[in-house]
PDB file of C-alpha atoms in Angstrom:
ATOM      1  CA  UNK Y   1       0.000   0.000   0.000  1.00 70.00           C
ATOM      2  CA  UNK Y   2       1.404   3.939  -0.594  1.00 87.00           C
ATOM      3  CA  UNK Y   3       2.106   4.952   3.006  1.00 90.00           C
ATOM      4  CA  UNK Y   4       1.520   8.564   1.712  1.00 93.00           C
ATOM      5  CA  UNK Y   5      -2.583   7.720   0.890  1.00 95.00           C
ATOM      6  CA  UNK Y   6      -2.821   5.397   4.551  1.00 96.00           C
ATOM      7  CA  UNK Y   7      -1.588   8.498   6.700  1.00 95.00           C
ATOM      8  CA  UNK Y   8      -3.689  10.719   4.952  1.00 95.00           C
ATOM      9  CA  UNK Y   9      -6.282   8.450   5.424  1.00 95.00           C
ATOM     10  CA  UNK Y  10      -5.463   7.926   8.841  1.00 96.00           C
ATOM     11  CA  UNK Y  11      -5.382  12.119   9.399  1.00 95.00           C
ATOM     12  CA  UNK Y  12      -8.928  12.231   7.839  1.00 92.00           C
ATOM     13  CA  UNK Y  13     -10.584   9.266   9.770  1.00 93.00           C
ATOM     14  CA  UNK Y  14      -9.206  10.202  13.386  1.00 93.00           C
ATOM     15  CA  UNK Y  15     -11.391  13.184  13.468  1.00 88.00           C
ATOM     16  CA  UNK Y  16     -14.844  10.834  12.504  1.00 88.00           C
ATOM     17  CA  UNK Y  17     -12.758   8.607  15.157  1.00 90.00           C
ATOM     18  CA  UNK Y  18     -12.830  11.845  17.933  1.00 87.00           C
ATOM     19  CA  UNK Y  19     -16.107  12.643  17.209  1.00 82.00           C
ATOM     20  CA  UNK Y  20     -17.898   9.313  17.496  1.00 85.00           C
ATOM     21  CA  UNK Y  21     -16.158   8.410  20.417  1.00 86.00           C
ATOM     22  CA  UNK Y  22     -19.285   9.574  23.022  1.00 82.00           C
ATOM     23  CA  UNK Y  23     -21.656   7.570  20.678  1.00 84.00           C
ATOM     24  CA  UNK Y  24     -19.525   4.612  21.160  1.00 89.00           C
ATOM     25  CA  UNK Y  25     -19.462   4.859  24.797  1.00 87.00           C
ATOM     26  CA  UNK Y  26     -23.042   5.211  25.295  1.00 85.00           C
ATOM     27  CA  UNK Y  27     -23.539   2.086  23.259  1.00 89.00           C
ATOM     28  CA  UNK Y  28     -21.121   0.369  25.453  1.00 91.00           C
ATOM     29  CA  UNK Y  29     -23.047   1.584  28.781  1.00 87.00           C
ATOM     30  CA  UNK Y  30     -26.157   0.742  27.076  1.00 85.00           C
ATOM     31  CA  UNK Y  31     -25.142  -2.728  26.166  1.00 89.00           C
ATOM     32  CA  UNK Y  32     -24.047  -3.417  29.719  1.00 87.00           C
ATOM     33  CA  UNK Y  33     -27.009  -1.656  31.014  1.00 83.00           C
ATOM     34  CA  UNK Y  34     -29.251  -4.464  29.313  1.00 82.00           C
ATOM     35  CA  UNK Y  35     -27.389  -7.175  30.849  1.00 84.00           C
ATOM     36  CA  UNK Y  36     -24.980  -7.335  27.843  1.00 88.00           C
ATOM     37  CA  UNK Y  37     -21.047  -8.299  29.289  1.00 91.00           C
ATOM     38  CA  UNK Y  38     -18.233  -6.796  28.711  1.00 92.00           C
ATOM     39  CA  UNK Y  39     -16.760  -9.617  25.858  1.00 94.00           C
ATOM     40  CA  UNK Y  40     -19.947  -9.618  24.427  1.00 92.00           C
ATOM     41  CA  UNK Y  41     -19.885  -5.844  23.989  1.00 93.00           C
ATOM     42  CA  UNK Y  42     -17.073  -6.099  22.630  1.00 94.00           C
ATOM     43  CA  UNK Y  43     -17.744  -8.872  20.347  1.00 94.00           C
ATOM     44  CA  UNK Y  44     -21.250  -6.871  18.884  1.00 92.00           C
ATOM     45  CA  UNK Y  45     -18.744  -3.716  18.089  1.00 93.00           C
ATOM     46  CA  UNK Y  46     -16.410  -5.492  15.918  1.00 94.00           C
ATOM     47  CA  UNK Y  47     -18.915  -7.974  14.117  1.00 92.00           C
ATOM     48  CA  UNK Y  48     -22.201  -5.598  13.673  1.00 89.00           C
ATOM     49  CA  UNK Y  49     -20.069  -2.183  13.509  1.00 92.00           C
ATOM     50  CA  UNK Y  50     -23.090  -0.013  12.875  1.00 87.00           C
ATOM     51  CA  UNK Y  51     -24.006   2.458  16.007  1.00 82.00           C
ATOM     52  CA  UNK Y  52     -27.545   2.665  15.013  1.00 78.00           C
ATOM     53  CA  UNK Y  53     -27.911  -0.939  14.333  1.00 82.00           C
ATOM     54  CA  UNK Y  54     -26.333  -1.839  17.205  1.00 87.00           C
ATOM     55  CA  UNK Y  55     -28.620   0.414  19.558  1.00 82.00           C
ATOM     56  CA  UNK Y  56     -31.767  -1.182  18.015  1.00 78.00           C
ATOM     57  CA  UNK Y  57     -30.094  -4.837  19.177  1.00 81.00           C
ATOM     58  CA  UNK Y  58     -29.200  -3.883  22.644  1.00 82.00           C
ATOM     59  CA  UNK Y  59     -32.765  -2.424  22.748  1.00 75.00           C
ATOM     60  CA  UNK Y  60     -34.770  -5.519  21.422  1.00 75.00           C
ATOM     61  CA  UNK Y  61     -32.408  -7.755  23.538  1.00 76.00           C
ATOM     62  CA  UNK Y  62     -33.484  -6.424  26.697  1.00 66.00           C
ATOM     63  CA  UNK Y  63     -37.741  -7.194  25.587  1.00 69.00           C
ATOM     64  CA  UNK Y  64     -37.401 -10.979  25.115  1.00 70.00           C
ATOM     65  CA  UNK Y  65     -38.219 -10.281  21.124  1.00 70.00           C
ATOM     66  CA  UNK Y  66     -38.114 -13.345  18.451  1.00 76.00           C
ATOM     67  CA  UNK Y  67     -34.217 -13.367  17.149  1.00 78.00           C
ATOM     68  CA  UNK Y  68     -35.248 -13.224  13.701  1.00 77.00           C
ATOM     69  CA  UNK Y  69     -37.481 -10.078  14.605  1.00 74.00           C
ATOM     70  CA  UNK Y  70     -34.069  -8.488  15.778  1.00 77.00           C
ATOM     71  CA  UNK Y  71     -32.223  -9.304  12.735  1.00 81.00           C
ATOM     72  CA  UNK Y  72     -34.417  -8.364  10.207  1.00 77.00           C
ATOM     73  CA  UNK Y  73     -34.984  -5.091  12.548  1.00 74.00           C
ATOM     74  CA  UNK Y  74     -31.221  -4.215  11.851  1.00 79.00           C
ATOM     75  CA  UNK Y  75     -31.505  -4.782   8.623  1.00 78.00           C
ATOM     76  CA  UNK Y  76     -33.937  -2.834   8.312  1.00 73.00           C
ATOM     77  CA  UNK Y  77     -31.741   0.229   9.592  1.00 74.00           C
ATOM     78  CA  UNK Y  78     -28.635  -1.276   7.845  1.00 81.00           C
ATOM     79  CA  UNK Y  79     -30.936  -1.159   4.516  1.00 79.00           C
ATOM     80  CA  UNK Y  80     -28.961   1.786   3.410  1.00 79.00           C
ATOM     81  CA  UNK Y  81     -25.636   0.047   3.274  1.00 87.00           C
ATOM     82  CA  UNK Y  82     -26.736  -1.487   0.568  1.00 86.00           C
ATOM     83  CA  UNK Y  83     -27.085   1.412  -1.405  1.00 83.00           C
ATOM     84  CA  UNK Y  84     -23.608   2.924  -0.529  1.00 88.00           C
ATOM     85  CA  UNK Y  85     -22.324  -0.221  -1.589  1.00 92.00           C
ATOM     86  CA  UNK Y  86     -23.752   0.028  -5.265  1.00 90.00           C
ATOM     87  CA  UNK Y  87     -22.775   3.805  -5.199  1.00 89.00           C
ATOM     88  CA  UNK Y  88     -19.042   3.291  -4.413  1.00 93.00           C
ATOM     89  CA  UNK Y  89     -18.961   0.105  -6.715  1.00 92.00           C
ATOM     90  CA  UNK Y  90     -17.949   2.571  -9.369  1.00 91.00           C
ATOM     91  CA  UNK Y  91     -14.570   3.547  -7.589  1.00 94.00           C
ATOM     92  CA  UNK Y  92     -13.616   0.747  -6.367  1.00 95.00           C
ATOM     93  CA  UNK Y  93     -13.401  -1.581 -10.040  1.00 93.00           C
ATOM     94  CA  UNK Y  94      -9.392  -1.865  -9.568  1.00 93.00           C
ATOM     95  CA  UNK Y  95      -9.585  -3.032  -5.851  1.00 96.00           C
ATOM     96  CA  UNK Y  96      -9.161  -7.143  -5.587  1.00 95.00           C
ATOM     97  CA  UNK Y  97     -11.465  -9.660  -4.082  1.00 95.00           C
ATOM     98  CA  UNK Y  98      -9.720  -9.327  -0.616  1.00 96.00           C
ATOM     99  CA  UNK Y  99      -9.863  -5.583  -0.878  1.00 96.00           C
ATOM    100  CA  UNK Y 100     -12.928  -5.276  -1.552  1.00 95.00           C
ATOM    101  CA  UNK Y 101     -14.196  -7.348   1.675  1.00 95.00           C
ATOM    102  CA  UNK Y 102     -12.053  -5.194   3.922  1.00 96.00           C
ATOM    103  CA  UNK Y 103     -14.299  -1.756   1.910  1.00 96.00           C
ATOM    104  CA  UNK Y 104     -17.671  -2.951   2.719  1.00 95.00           C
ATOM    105  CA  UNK Y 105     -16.781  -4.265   6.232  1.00 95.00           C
ATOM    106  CA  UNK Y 106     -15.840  -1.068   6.832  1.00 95.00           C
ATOM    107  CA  UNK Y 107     -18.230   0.930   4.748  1.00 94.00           C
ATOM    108  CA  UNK Y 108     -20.096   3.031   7.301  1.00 91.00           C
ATOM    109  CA  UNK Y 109     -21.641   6.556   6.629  1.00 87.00           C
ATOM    110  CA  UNK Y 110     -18.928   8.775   7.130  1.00 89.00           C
ATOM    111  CA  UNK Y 111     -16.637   6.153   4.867  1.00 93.00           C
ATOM    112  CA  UNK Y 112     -18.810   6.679   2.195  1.00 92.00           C
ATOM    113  CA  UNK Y 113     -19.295  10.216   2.496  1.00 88.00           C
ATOM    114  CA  UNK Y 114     -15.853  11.050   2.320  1.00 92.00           C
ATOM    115  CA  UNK Y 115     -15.197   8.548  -0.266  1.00 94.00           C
ATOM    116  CA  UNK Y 116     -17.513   9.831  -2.446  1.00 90.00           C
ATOM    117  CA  UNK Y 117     -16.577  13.214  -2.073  1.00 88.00           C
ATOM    118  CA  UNK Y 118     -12.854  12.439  -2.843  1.00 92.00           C
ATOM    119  CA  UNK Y 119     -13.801  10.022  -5.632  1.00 91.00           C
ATOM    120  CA  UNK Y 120     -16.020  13.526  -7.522  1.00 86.00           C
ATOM    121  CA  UNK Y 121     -13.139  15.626  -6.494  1.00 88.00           C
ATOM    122  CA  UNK Y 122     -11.143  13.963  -8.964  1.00 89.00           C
ATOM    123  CA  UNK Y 123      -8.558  12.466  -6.261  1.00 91.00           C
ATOM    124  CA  UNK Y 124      -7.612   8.503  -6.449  1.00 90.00           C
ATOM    125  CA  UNK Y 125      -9.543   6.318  -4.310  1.00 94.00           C
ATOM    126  CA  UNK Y 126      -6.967   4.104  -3.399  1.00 96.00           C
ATOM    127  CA  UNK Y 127      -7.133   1.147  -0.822  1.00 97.00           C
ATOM    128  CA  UNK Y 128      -4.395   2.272   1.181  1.00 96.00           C
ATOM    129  CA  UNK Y 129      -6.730   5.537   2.066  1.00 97.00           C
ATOM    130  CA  UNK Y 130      -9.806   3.452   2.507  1.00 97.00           C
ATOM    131  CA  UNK Y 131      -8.171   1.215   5.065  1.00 97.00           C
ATOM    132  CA  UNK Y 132      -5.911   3.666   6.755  1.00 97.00           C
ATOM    133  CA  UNK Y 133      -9.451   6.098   6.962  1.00 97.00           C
ATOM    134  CA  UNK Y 134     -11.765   2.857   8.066  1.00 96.00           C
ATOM    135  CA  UNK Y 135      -9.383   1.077  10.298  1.00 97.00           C
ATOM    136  CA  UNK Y 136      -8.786   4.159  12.764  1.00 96.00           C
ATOM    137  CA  UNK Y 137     -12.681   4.700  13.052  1.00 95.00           C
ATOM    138  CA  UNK Y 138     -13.115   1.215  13.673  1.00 97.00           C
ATOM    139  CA  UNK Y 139     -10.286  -0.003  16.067  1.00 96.00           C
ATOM    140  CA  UNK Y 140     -11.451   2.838  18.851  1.00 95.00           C
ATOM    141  CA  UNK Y 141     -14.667   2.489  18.232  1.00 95.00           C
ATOM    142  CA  UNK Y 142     -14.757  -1.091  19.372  1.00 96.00           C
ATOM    143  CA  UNK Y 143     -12.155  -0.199  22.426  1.00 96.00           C
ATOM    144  CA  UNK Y 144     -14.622   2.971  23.258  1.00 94.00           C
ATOM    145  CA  UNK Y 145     -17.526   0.357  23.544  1.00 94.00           C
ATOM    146  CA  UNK Y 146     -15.612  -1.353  26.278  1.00 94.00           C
ATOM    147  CA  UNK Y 147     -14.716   1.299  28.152  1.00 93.00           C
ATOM    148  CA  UNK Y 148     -18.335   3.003  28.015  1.00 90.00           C
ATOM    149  CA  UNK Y 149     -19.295  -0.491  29.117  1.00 90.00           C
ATOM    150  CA  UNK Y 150     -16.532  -0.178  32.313  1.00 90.00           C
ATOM    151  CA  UNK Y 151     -17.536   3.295  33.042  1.00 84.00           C
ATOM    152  CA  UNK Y 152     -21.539   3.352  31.870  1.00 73.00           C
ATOM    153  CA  UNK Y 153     -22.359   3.434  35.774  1.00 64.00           C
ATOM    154  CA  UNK Y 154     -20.768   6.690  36.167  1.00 69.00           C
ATOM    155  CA  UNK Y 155     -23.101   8.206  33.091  1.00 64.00           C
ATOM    156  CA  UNK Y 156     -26.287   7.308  34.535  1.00 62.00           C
ATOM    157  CA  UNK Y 157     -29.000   8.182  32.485  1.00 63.00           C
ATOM    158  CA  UNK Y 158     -27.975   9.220  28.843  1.00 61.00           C
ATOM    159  CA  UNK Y 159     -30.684  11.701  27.874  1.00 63.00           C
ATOM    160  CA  UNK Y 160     -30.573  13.375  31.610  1.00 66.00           C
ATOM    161  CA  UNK Y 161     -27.062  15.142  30.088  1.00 64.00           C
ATOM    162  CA  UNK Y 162     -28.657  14.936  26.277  1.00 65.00           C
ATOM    163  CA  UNK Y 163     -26.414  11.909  24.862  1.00 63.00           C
ATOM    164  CA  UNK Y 164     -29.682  11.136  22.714  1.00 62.00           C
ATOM    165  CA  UNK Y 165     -29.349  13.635  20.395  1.00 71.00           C
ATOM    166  CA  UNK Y 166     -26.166  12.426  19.385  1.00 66.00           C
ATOM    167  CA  UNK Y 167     -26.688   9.805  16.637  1.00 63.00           C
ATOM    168  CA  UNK Y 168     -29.882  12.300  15.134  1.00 71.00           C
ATOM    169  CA  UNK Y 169     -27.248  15.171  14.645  1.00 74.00           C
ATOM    170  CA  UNK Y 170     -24.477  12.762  13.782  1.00 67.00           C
ATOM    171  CA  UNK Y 171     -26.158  11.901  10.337  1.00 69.00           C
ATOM    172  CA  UNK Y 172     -27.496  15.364   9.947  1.00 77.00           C
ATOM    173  CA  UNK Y 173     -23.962  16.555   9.425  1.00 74.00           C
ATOM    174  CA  UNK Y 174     -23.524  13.960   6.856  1.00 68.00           C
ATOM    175  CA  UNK Y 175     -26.085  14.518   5.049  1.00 76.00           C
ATOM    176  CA  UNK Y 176     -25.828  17.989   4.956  1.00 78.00           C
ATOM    177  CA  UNK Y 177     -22.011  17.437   3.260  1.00 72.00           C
ATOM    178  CA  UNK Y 178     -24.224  17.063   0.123  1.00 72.00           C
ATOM    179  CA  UNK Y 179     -26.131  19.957   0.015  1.00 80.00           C
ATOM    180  CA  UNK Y 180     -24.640  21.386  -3.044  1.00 79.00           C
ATOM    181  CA  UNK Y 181     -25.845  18.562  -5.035  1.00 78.00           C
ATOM    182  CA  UNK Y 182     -28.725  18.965  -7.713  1.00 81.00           C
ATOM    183  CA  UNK Y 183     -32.079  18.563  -6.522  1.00 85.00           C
ATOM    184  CA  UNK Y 184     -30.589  17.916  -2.522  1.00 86.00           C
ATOM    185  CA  UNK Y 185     -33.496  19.853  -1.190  1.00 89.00           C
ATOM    186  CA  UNK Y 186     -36.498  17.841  -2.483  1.00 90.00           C
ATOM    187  CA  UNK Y 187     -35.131  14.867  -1.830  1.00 89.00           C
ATOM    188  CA  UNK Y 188     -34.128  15.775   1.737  1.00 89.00           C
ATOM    189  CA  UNK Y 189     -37.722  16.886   2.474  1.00 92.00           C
ATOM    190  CA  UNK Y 190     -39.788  14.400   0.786  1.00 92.00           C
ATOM    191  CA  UNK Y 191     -37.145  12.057   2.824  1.00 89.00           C
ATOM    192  CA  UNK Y 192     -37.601  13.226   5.893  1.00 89.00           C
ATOM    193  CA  UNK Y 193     -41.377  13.982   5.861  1.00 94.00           C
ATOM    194  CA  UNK Y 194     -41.921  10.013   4.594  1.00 91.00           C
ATOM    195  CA  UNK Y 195     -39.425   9.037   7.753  1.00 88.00           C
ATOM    196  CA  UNK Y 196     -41.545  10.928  10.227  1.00 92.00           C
ATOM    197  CA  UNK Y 197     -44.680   9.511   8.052  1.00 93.00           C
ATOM    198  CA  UNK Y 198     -43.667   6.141   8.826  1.00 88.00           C
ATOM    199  CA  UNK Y 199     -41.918   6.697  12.292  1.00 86.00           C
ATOM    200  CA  UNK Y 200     -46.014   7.711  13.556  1.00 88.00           C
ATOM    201  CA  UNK Y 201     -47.657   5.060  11.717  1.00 89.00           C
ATOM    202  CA  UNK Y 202     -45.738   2.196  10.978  1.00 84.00           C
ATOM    203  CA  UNK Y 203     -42.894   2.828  13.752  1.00 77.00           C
ATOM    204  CA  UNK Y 204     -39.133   2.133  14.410  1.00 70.00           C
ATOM    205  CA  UNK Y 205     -37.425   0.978  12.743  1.00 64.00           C
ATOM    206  CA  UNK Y 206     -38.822   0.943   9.463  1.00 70.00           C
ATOM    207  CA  UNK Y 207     -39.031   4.160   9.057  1.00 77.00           C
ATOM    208  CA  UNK Y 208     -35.287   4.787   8.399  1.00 72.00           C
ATOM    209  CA  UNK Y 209     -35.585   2.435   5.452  1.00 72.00           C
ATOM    210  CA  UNK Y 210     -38.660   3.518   4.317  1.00 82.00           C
ATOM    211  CA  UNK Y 211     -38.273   7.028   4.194  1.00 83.00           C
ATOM    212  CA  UNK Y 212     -35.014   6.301   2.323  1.00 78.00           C
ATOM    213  CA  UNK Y 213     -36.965   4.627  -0.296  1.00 82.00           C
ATOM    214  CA  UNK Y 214     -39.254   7.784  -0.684  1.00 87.00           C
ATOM    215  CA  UNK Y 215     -36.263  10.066  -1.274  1.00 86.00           C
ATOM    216  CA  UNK Y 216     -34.577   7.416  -3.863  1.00 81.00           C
ATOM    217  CA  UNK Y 217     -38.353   6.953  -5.831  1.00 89.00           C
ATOM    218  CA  UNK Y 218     -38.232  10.732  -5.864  1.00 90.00           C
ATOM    219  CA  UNK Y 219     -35.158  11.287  -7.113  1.00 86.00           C
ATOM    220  CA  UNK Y 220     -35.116   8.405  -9.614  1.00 84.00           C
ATOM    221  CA  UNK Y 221     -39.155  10.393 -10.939  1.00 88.00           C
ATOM    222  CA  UNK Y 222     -36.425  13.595 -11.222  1.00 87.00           C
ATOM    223  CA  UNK Y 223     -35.337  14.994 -14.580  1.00 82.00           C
ATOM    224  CA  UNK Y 224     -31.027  13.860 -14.496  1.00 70.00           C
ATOM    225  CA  UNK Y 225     -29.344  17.108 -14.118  1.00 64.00           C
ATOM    226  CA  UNK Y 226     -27.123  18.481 -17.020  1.00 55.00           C
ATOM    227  CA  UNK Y 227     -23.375  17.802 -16.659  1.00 50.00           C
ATOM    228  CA  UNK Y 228     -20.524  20.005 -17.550  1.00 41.00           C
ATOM    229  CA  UNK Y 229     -19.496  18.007 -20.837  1.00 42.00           C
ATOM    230  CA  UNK Y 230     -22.944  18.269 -22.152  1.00 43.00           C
ATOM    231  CA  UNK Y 231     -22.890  21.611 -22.061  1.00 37.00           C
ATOM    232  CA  UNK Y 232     -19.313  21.865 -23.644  1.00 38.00           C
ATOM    233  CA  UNK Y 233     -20.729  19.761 -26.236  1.00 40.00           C
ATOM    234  CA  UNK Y 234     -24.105  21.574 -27.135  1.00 45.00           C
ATOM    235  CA  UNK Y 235     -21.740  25.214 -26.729  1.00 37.00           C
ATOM    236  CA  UNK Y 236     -19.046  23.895 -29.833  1.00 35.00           C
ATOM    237  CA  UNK Y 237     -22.144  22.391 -31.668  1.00 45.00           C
ATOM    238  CA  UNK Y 238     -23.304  25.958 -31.947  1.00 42.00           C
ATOM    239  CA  UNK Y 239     -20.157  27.170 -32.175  1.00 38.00           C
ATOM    240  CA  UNK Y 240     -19.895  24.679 -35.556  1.00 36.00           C
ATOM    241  CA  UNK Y 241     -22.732  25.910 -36.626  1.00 41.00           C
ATOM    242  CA  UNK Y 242     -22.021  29.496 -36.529  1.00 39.00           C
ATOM    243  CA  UNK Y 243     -19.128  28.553 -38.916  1.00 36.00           C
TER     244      UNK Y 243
END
């Protein structure tokens, strides 16, 4: 791997790392709150690696629910991966088989974001920034589990100091990273409004996939926005013309 691409991935992933470090302890005090131990903490963190996902487990654990209700409950949450997988496919064609396991292990929101973003930018997407970005957002955030898990007594209740509103403003700054993009707005709101939609009638959580599925039908109904060659194309065409 080029060293040069894994430290700058490593410099770009340790702040997602800082800043998902409280999330990661409240899932470990969580987990242990709900009779979870400390291995097995540790074991859900490095297998599942999906803070959302892994909330909705600890919560369904502690209510005696069917195990197949539970898994098809996170994967109802971790519906989305799926997407970001078929969106990065495109920049990831030269990666091998082995490389390509490592990506969509560690393909979590801000991983995509930022790969994305450096993939349009016109930057390479090579593996040694993938890993060196994923591997220093995962490795603490399965050691933060455990020590949340160690130290959860001392938080007591999360939303008495507003830990809740974590994970809800956590994704908010990701998706606002694309707000520049044509036709962001609509799909945003007819996103959102289908979430809360679903959140009141159907409940959680299926209304995370579901209101994702309004914003893609939406934006698959919308007219394809022009791109920059186009228009260099249709602008000489006239130009020909002229001549």
């Amino acid at each position: 791997m080029n060293r040069a691409d894994f430290v700058e991935g490593l410099r770009g992933g340790s702040a997602v790392a800082l800043a998902s470090a409280p999330f990661g302890a409240l899932f470990g005090a969580l987990a242990v709150e709900n009779g979870m131990s400390l291995s097995e903490t540790a074991f859900m963190s490095a297998t599942v690696y999906a803070g959302a996902s892994q909330m909705v487990g600890i919560e369904l654990f502690g209510h005696n629910v069917h195990a197949w209700l539970i898994v098809l409950s996170i994967l109802a949450v971790n519906f989305r991966h799926v997407l970001y997988s078929a969106a990065l496919a495109r920049y990831i064609g030269h990666f091998t088989p082995v490389q390509k396991f490592f990506t969509f292990f560690l393909l979590v929101d801000p991983q995509f974001a930022e790969a994305v973003k450096r993939s349009e930018a016109g930057k390479p997407l090579t593996f040694a920034w993938y890993f060196g970005f994923g591997i220093i957002i995962y490795i603490p955030w399965v050691l933060i589990s455990v020590a949340g898990g160690l130290l959860g007594g001392f938080i007591g209740d999360p939303k008495a100091i507003g830990l809740d509103i974590l994970l809800p403003a956590y994704f908010l700054g990701i998706v606002l990273g694309f707000r520049k993009r044509d036709n962001f707005l609509p799909v945003a709101l007819v996103s959102a409004a289908a979430s809360v939609l679903a959140y009141r009638y159907v409940g959680s959580p299926w209304h995370v996939s579901l209101g994702a599925a309004a914003g893609i039908v939406l934006a698959a109904l919308l007219p394809l926005p022009r791109r920059m060659p186009d228009l260099q194309a249709d602008a000489l065409q006239s130009e020909v013309h002229e001549v």
